[in-house]
Amino acid sequence: MSKTKHGAGKKSHAGLFERAKRSLAGGVNSPVRSFRSVGGDPVFVKRAKGCKIFSEDGRRLIDYCCSWGALILGHAPDVLIKPLKRALERGTSYGMPTAVETELAEMIVAAIPSIEQVRLTSSGTEAVMGAVRIARAYTGRDKVIKFEGSYHGHSDYLLVKAGSGASTLGIPDSLGVPQDFTKHTLVVPYNDLPQTQATVEKYAKEIAAMIVEPVAGNMGVVLPEPGFLAGLRKLCDAHGILLIFDEVITGFRLIYGGAQNYFGVTPDLTCLGKIIGGGMPMGAFGGRRDVMAMLAPLGGAYQAGTLSGNPVAVTAGIAALKCLARTRPYAKLARLAQELCAGFKQAAEASGTPVEINSIGSMFTVFFTERKVIDFKTAAAQNGALFRDVYHGLLERGVYFPPSPFEANFISTGHTKKDIRDTVRAFGAAIKGRCQTQVAF
Ligand SMILES: *Cc1c(COP(=O)(O)O)cnc(C)c1O
């Protein structure tokens, strides 16, 4: 366990969590933070810099959650601090247009060719809600196809077989969502083109949109099989269905632009979030000009937000994207991820533990399973007990993974080769410790 020099003022996480639970429902403001699926008390963060989290109980942790992928530049990057300070001094919200909103919109439009126009929101959930609404308005149809294990935010009609948070907690369908609200949501397995085709053909004239994560990140990382995304594009074209790419994770994660640029498949609409807010609350949806014209005040589809296009969040987004455009860290991040995953694989093999590691660019998931992971079913077949043990073994050794076996891990520009080596060493020890514990029992 790594300790910081400044031991004074240390607070136990158990105590902080107890206190939190008295006034916050479940002690958290988003369920996966609660450590339900790995057990124990969540880590309370005091501050963070680069790839390091400094916890309230005085530990230093190498972070692979990175605010669920939002922090591709790591925590508190210098390039954001000055612009954010200046933005704060100019005012935090006006509820009136600003030039900086246009600047961010122009950057998004320039980076992702399929996006002719964009609207900014305050979260990825809202971005998806807006995209689906205008798709329904444009097509005059009601039904939406989503893929099992994909998460598109917590709106009622998309909380069906929705990956990480919901799967982790064993509530794939949330309470409080009327059946009537999900009856237009059709769910098919990820990477299963024949079944998607069968579903499309069955409901052809009723389907407004198909929404897909071009790389699934909410059942752990699952890559699209060759031809899957292009196949969806063809199906949509054949039936007048709008294709929506939910790039809340993948936008500006794999390259400067969308995963759509990376894979060469063009959606009609795109949802963004996480990275484009530079760590501030932000989402965006955009796409074809004729579809975006459905949106009020141009058209009859209503969508709004008091803090949408918030000047502080927009300033953070611009600074983050400018830095990514200038430095293009993607190849370097991918190399670090490859080194890390190779180290994991080696350590797992040395201990005789079967693992499947899915990775692309700077995102990855280690699945404790012998079978290739290509969809939710194969992701769910992993060894959850082993994940929990290794999870806590890593945490004890100063490595923070997102606390669920159904999550993507992320590498940021704050991670160094040394961090990667330290993490591989911790992983090796954690997995070995697990095996020894088993033998001892
Ligand atoms: C995180 C996420 C969302 C929801 O974004 P929020 O900002 O949490 O509302 C939507 N889609 C995907 C793919 C995500 O990973």
Tab-separated table of C-alpha atoms in Angstrom, residues 32-359:
chain	number	residue	atom	x	y	z
A	32	VAL	CA	-21.371	1.937	-10.000
A	33	ARG	CA	-19.301	4.143	-7.686
A	34	SER	CA	-20.700	2.286	-4.700
A	35	PHE	CA	-18.432	-0.800	-5.009
A	36	ARG	CA	-21.507	-3.052	-4.838
A	37	SER	CA	-20.073	-5.459	-7.386
A	38	VAL	CA	-16.591	-5.710	-5.854
A	39	GLY	CA	-17.455	-5.303	-2.174
A	40	GLY	CA	-15.851	-3.023	0.392
A	41	ASP	CA	-15.932	0.739	0.730
A	42	PRO	CA	-15.468	3.014	-2.259
A	43	VAL	CA	-12.311	5.104	-2.525
A	44	PHE	CA	-12.983	8.731	-1.611
A	45	VAL	CA	-10.870	11.083	-3.698
A	46	LYS	CA	-9.167	14.068	-2.117
A	47	ARG	CA	-7.404	15.289	-5.226
A	48	ALA	CA	-5.882	13.947	-8.418
A	49	LYS	CA	-3.161	14.889	-10.879
A	50	GLY	CA	-2.066	13.166	-14.062
A	51	CYS	CA	-2.904	9.483	-13.694
A	52	LYS	CA	-2.676	9.592	-9.886
A	53	ILE	CA	-5.552	9.721	-7.442
A	54	PHE	CA	-4.785	10.815	-3.896
A	55	SER	CA	-7.386	9.316	-1.619
A	56	GLU	CA	-8.828	10.644	1.618
A	57	ASP	CA	-7.108	7.825	3.531
A	58	GLY	CA	-3.708	8.931	2.288
A	59	ARG	CA	-3.058	6.511	-0.573
A	60	ARG	CA	-1.758	7.177	-4.056
A	61	LEU	CA	-3.454	5.175	-6.791
A	62	ILE	CA	-2.759	4.789	-10.512
A	63	ASP	CA	-6.148	5.496	-12.062
A	64	TYR	CA	-7.571	3.431	-14.953
A	65	CYS	CA	-11.138	4.700	-14.577
A	66	CYS	CA	-10.201	8.266	-15.554
A	67	SER	CA	-13.720	9.477	-14.811
A	68	TRP	CA	-15.158	6.721	-16.999
A	69	GLY	CA	-13.081	7.757	-19.977
A	70	ALA	CA	-13.655	11.499	-19.851
A	71	LEU	CA	-10.068	12.275	-18.848
A	72	ILE	CA	-7.926	11.366	-21.839
A	73	LEU	CA	-5.513	14.114	-20.733
A	74	GLY	CA	-5.430	12.778	-17.175
A	75	HIS	CA	-6.483	14.644	-14.044
A	76	ALA	CA	-6.131	18.414	-13.761
A	77	PRO	CA	-4.003	18.813	-16.911
A	78	ASP	CA	-2.073	22.074	-17.029
A	79	VAL	CA	-3.567	22.965	-20.429
A	80	LEU	CA	-7.020	23.236	-18.820
A	81	ILE	CA	-6.247	25.079	-15.611
A	82	LYS	CA	-5.557	28.555	-16.998
A	83	PRO	CA	-8.437	28.690	-19.491
A	84	LEU	CA	-10.815	27.403	-16.823
A	85	LYS	CA	-9.694	29.981	-14.259
A	86	ARG	CA	-10.236	32.738	-16.799
A	87	ALA	CA	-13.634	31.323	-17.780
A	88	LEU	CA	-14.742	31.285	-14.138
A	89	GLU	CA	-13.865	34.925	-13.762
A	90	ARG	CA	-16.021	35.818	-16.775
A	91	GLY	CA	-19.093	34.138	-15.287
A	92	THR	CA	-20.306	30.564	-14.921
A	93	SER	CA	-23.614	30.596	-16.807
A	94	TYR	CA	-25.670	33.113	-18.741
A	95	GLY	CA	-28.535	31.238	-20.366
A	96	MET	CA	-27.650	33.265	-23.472
A	97	PRO	CA	-25.554	32.428	-26.536
A	98	THR	CA	-21.771	32.742	-26.393
A	99	ALA	CA	-19.135	32.683	-29.117
A	100	VAL	CA	-17.277	29.837	-27.402
A	101	GLU	CA	-20.224	27.474	-27.987
A	102	THR	CA	-19.904	28.083	-31.732
A	103	GLU	CA	-16.158	27.524	-31.482
A	104	LEU	CA	-16.623	24.074	-29.898
A	105	ALA	CA	-19.380	23.220	-32.395
A	106	GLU	CA	-17.055	24.154	-35.269
A	107	MET	CA	-14.293	21.960	-33.855
A	108	ILE	CA	-16.668	18.980	-33.609
A	109	VAL	CA	-18.071	19.559	-37.100
A	110	ALA	CA	-14.546	19.830	-38.526
A	111	ALA	CA	-13.334	16.666	-36.790
A	112	ILE	CA	-16.296	14.387	-37.565
A	113	PRO	CA	-17.423	14.772	-41.192
A	114	SER	CA	-20.849	13.122	-40.680
A	115	ILE	CA	-21.753	15.868	-38.203
A	116	GLU	CA	-22.978	18.850	-40.202
A	117	GLN	CA	-24.630	20.474	-37.231
A	118	VAL	CA	-24.516	19.817	-33.516
A	119	ARG	CA	-26.354	20.659	-30.302
A	120	LEU	CA	-24.609	20.727	-26.948
A	121	THR	CA	-26.121	19.194	-23.806
A	122	SER	CA	-24.915	18.680	-20.247
A	123	SER	CA	-24.609	14.877	-20.325
A	124	GLY	CA	-24.372	11.887	-22.627
A	125	THR	CA	-27.813	10.741	-21.501
A	126	GLU	CA	-29.365	13.956	-22.791
A	127	ALA	CA	-27.417	13.721	-26.046
A	128	VAL	CA	-28.856	10.259	-26.717
A	129	MET	CA	-32.377	11.366	-25.791
A	130	GLY	CA	-32.123	14.251	-28.243
A	131	ALA	CA	-30.750	12.092	-31.054
A	132	VAL	CA	-33.467	9.457	-30.671
A	133	ARG	CA	-36.151	12.126	-30.487
A	134	ILE	CA	-35.168	13.784	-33.754
A	135	ALA	CA	-34.754	10.384	-35.421
A	136	ARG	CA	-38.345	9.582	-34.456
A	137	ALA	CA	-39.505	13.022	-35.566
A	138	TYR	CA	-37.719	12.729	-38.899
A	139	THR	CA	-38.905	9.213	-39.773
A	140	GLY	CA	-42.345	9.459	-38.204
A	141	ARG	CA	-41.679	6.018	-36.662
A	142	ASP	CA	-41.490	4.900	-33.024
A	143	LYS	CA	-39.255	1.860	-32.640
A	144	VAL	CA	-35.556	1.855	-31.788
A	145	ILE	CA	-33.086	-1.023	-32.014
A	146	LYS	CA	-30.357	-1.227	-29.380
A	147	PHE	CA	-27.798	-3.909	-28.629
A	148	GLU	CA	-27.688	-6.083	-25.545
A	149	GLY	CA	-25.129	-4.870	-22.994
A	150	SER	CA	-24.863	-1.428	-24.545
A	151	TYR	CA	-25.487	1.567	-22.316
A	152	HIS	CA	-26.904	4.768	-23.716
A	153	GLY	CA	-27.583	6.684	-20.519
A	154	HIS	CA	-30.424	6.261	-18.066
A	155	SER	CA	-33.460	7.397	-20.074
A	156	ASP	CA	-36.495	5.149	-19.510
A	157	TYR	CA	-36.810	3.526	-22.899
A	158	LEU	CA	-33.112	2.658	-23.231
A	159	LEU	CA	-32.689	1.065	-19.800
A	160	VAL	CA	-33.218	-2.347	-21.306
A	161	LYS	CA	-30.350	-4.832	-21.158
A	162	ALA	CA	-28.126	-1.856	-20.585
A	163	GLY	CA	-24.669	-3.117	-19.642
A	164	SER	CA	-22.357	-2.167	-16.802
A	165	GLY	CA	-24.286	-0.313	-14.105
A	166	ALA	CA	-27.495	-2.202	-14.638
A	167	SER	CA	-25.838	-5.576	-15.266
A	168	THR	CA	-23.555	-5.161	-12.317
A	169	LEU	CA	-26.478	-4.538	-10.017
A	170	GLY	CA	-28.570	-7.263	-11.582
A	171	ILE	CA	-31.293	-4.923	-12.732
A	172	PRO	CA	-31.145	-5.044	-16.494
A	173	ASP	CA	-34.613	-3.546	-16.520
A	174	SER	CA	-34.944	-0.778	-13.963
A	175	LEU	CA	-37.867	-0.507	-11.599
A	176	GLY	CA	-39.885	2.607	-12.221
A	177	VAL	CA	-39.915	2.211	-15.977
A	178	PRO	CA	-43.421	1.455	-17.251
A	179	GLN	CA	-43.635	-1.433	-19.719
A	180	ASP	CA	-45.371	0.953	-22.079
A	181	PHE	CA	-42.224	3.086	-22.223
A	182	THR	CA	-39.959	0.258	-23.387
A	183	LYS	CA	-42.337	-1.437	-25.792
A	184	HIS	CA	-40.747	0.418	-28.709
A	185	THR	CA	-37.227	-0.698	-27.778
A	186	LEU	CA	-35.981	-3.774	-29.624
A	187	VAL	CA	-32.865	-5.495	-28.288
A	188	VAL	CA	-30.514	-7.725	-30.250
A	189	PRO	CA	-27.109	-9.209	-29.359
A	190	TYR	CA	-24.046	-7.100	-30.214
A	191	ASN	CA	-22.127	-8.361	-33.271
A	192	ASP	CA	-25.102	-10.465	-34.391
A	193	LEU	CA	-25.869	-9.216	-37.886
A	194	PRO	CA	-28.273	-12.054	-38.881
A	195	GLN	CA	-30.480	-11.445	-35.838
A	196	THR	CA	-30.381	-7.693	-36.402
A	197	GLN	CA	-31.479	-8.269	-39.968
A	198	ALA	CA	-34.305	-10.571	-38.873
A	199	THR	CA	-35.528	-7.949	-36.376
A	200	VAL	CA	-35.304	-5.167	-38.928
A	201	GLU	CA	-37.257	-7.187	-41.470
A	202	LYS	CA	-39.942	-8.057	-38.933
A	203	TYR	CA	-40.582	-4.427	-37.913
A	204	ALA	CA	-39.192	-2.678	-40.986
A	205	LYS	CA	-41.635	0.201	-41.412
A	206	GLU	CA	-41.851	0.919	-37.673
A	207	ILE	CA	-38.153	1.398	-36.883
A	208	ALA	CA	-36.933	4.982	-36.581
A	209	ALA	CA	-33.364	4.352	-35.505
A	210	MET	CA	-30.697	1.870	-34.633
A	211	ILE	CA	-28.333	2.990	-31.864
A	212	VAL	CA	-24.962	1.335	-31.383
A	213	GLU	CA	-21.671	1.923	-29.577
A	214	PRO	CA	-19.151	1.502	-32.456
A	215	VAL	CA	-16.877	-0.071	-29.843
A	216	ALA	CA	-18.945	-1.364	-26.939
A	217	GLY	CA	-17.598	0.000	-23.670
A	218	ASN	CA	-20.284	-0.768	-21.137
A	219	MET	CA	-20.103	-4.567	-20.991
A	220	GLY	CA	-16.351	-4.259	-20.836
A	221	VAL	CA	-14.623	-3.407	-24.094
A	222	VAL	CA	-16.089	-5.419	-26.985
A	223	LEU	CA	-14.886	-4.721	-30.508
A	224	PRO	CA	-17.190	-4.738	-33.503
A	225	GLU	CA	-16.434	-7.775	-35.640
A	226	PRO	CA	-15.281	-7.020	-39.199
A	227	GLY	CA	-18.319	-6.074	-41.266
A	228	PHE	CA	-20.695	-5.568	-38.311
A	229	LEU	CA	-20.903	-1.770	-38.435
A	230	ALA	CA	-20.929	-1.687	-42.243
A	231	GLY	CA	-23.676	-4.314	-42.165
A	232	LEU	CA	-25.767	-2.121	-39.872
A	233	ARG	CA	-25.277	0.801	-42.252
A	234	LYS	CA	-26.536	-1.309	-45.168
A	235	LEU	CA	-29.563	-2.548	-43.230
A	236	CYS	CA	-30.478	0.994	-42.212
A	237	ASP	CA	-30.137	2.258	-45.792
A	238	ALA	CA	-32.323	-0.545	-47.114
A	239	HIS	CA	-35.144	0.241	-44.673
A	240	GLY	CA	-35.076	4.012	-44.193
A	241	ILE	CA	-33.742	3.666	-40.643
A	242	LEU	CA	-31.405	6.267	-39.160
A	243	LEU	CA	-28.123	4.910	-37.816
A	244	ILE	CA	-27.034	6.528	-34.545
A	245	PHE	CA	-23.507	5.997	-33.281
A	246	ASP	CA	-23.281	6.482	-29.530
A	247	GLU	CA	-19.717	7.782	-29.372
A	248	VAL	CA	-19.961	9.131	-25.835
A	249	ILE	CA	-16.924	6.971	-24.993
A	250	THR	CA	-15.286	6.556	-28.402
A	251	GLY	CA	-15.509	10.175	-29.593
A	252	PHE	CA	-11.927	11.537	-29.658
A	253	ARG	CA	-10.771	8.376	-27.827
A	254	LEU	CA	-9.332	6.285	-30.693
A	255	ILE	CA	-8.295	9.087	-33.014
A	256	TYR	CA	-8.958	12.822	-33.281
A	257	GLY	CA	-12.562	12.437	-34.423
A	258	GLY	CA	-14.977	9.549	-34.022
A	259	ALA	CA	-14.684	5.782	-34.146
A	260	GLN	CA	-16.719	6.265	-37.335
A	261	ASN	CA	-13.644	7.841	-38.926
A	262	TYR	CA	-11.523	4.989	-37.599
A	263	PHE	CA	-13.810	2.255	-38.978
A	264	GLY	CA	-14.927	4.134	-42.082
A	265	VAL	CA	-18.654	3.743	-41.435
A	266	THR	CA	-20.834	6.853	-41.526
A	267	PRO	CA	-23.825	7.203	-39.202
A	268	ASP	CA	-26.691	9.660	-39.687
A	269	LEU	CA	-26.440	10.928	-36.123
A	270	THR	CA	-23.697	10.839	-33.506
A	271	CYS	CA	-23.811	11.230	-29.718
A	272	LEU	CA	-20.794	12.586	-27.873
A	273	GLY	CA	-19.913	13.218	-24.230
A	274	LYS	CA	-17.102	12.462	-21.790
A	275	ILE	CA	-13.905	13.609	-23.617
A	276	ILE	CA	-15.550	16.602	-25.343
A	277	GLY	CA	-16.235	18.138	-21.921
A	278	GLY	CA	-12.620	17.934	-20.775
A	279	GLY	CA	-13.852	16.588	-17.431
A	280	MET	CA	-16.755	19.027	-17.107
A	281	PRO	CA	-20.416	18.018	-17.600
A	282	MET	CA	-21.014	17.891	-21.354
A	283	GLY	CA	-22.696	16.002	-24.129
A	284	ALA	CA	-23.540	16.703	-27.756
A	285	PHE	CA	-25.515	15.188	-30.572
A	286	GLY	CA	-25.271	16.021	-34.225
A	287	GLY	CA	-25.396	14.760	-37.752
A	288	ARG	CA	-27.161	15.351	-41.028
A	289	ARG	CA	-28.414	18.892	-41.470
A	290	ASP	CA	-31.864	17.754	-42.658
A	291	VAL	CA	-32.325	15.613	-39.541
A	292	MET	CA	-30.989	18.306	-37.180
A	293	ALA	CA	-33.562	20.671	-38.751
A	294	MET	CA	-36.252	18.738	-36.845
A	295	LEU	CA	-34.922	20.326	-33.660
A	296	ALA	CA	-36.656	23.325	-32.060
A	297	PRO	CA	-36.488	26.235	-32.817
A	298	LEU	CA	-36.177	25.096	-36.472
A	299	GLY	CA	-38.543	22.159	-36.200
A	300	GLY	CA	-41.102	20.594	-33.921
A	301	ALA	CA	-38.863	18.308	-31.828
A	302	TYR	CA	-38.270	19.985	-28.476
A	303	GLN	CA	-34.992	19.733	-26.607
A	304	ALA	CA	-33.510	22.212	-24.127
A	305	GLY	CA	-31.249	22.746	-21.117
A	306	THR	CA	-30.608	25.561	-18.635
A	307	LEU	CA	-26.902	24.729	-18.559
A	308	SER	CA	-26.553	23.369	-22.128
A	309	GLY	CA	-23.435	24.785	-23.737
A	310	ASN	CA	-22.292	26.031	-20.350
A	311	PRO	CA	-19.386	28.443	-20.931
A	312	VAL	CA	-17.080	26.847	-18.355
A	313	ALA	CA	-17.712	23.317	-19.663
A	314	VAL	CA	-17.354	24.516	-23.251
A	315	THR	CA	-14.050	26.198	-22.399
A	316	ALA	CA	-12.772	22.937	-20.933
A	317	GLY	CA	-13.931	21.039	-24.028
A	318	ILE	CA	-12.227	23.454	-26.416
A	319	ALA	CA	-8.975	23.333	-24.454
A	320	ALA	CA	-9.043	19.528	-24.346
A	321	LEU	CA	-9.778	19.139	-28.064
A	322	LYS	CA	-7.176	21.757	-28.998
A	323	CYS	CA	-4.581	19.876	-26.996
A	324	LEU	CA	-5.572	16.559	-28.623
A	325	ALA	CA	-5.492	18.119	-32.100
A	326	ARG	CA	-2.074	19.604	-31.469
A	327	THR	CA	-0.385	16.683	-29.740
A	328	ARG	CA	-2.201	13.685	-31.348
A	329	PRO	CA	-1.271	11.335	-28.489
A	330	TYR	CA	-3.243	8.405	-29.891
A	331	ALA	CA	-0.413	6.200	-31.173
A	332	LYS	CA	1.528	6.681	-27.960
A	333	LEU	CA	-1.508	5.850	-25.807
A	334	ALA	CA	-2.167	2.736	-27.882
A	335	ARG	CA	1.450	1.600	-27.415
A	336	LEU	CA	1.161	1.995	-23.642
A	337	ALA	CA	-2.100	0.026	-23.680
A	338	GLN	CA	-0.490	-2.746	-25.727
A	339	GLU	CA	2.443	-2.938	-23.328
A	340	LEU	CA	0.072	-3.071	-20.363
A	341	CYS	CA	-2.177	-5.736	-21.858
A	342	ALA	CA	0.810	-7.855	-22.922
A	343	GLY	CA	2.110	-7.634	-19.351
A	344	PHE	CA	-1.272	-8.686	-17.965
A	345	LYS	CA	-1.462	-11.610	-20.353
A	346	GLN	CA	2.006	-12.791	-19.404
A	347	ALA	CA	1.301	-12.538	-15.673
A	348	ALA	CA	-1.989	-14.379	-16.053
A	349	GLU	CA	-0.354	-17.151	-18.069
A	350	ALA	CA	2.455	-17.467	-15.520
A	351	SER	CA	-0.137	-18.166	-12.849
A	352	GLY	CA	-2.215	-20.464	-15.042
A	353	THR	CA	-5.191	-18.093	-15.017
A	354	PRO	CA	-7.193	-17.890	-18.233
A	355	VAL	CA	-7.849	-14.312	-19.406
A	356	GLU	CA	-9.256	-12.717	-22.511
A	357	ILE	CA	-8.146	-9.136	-22.984
A	358	ASN	CA	-10.075	-6.918	-25.360
A	359	SER	CA	-8.370	-3.671	-26.274
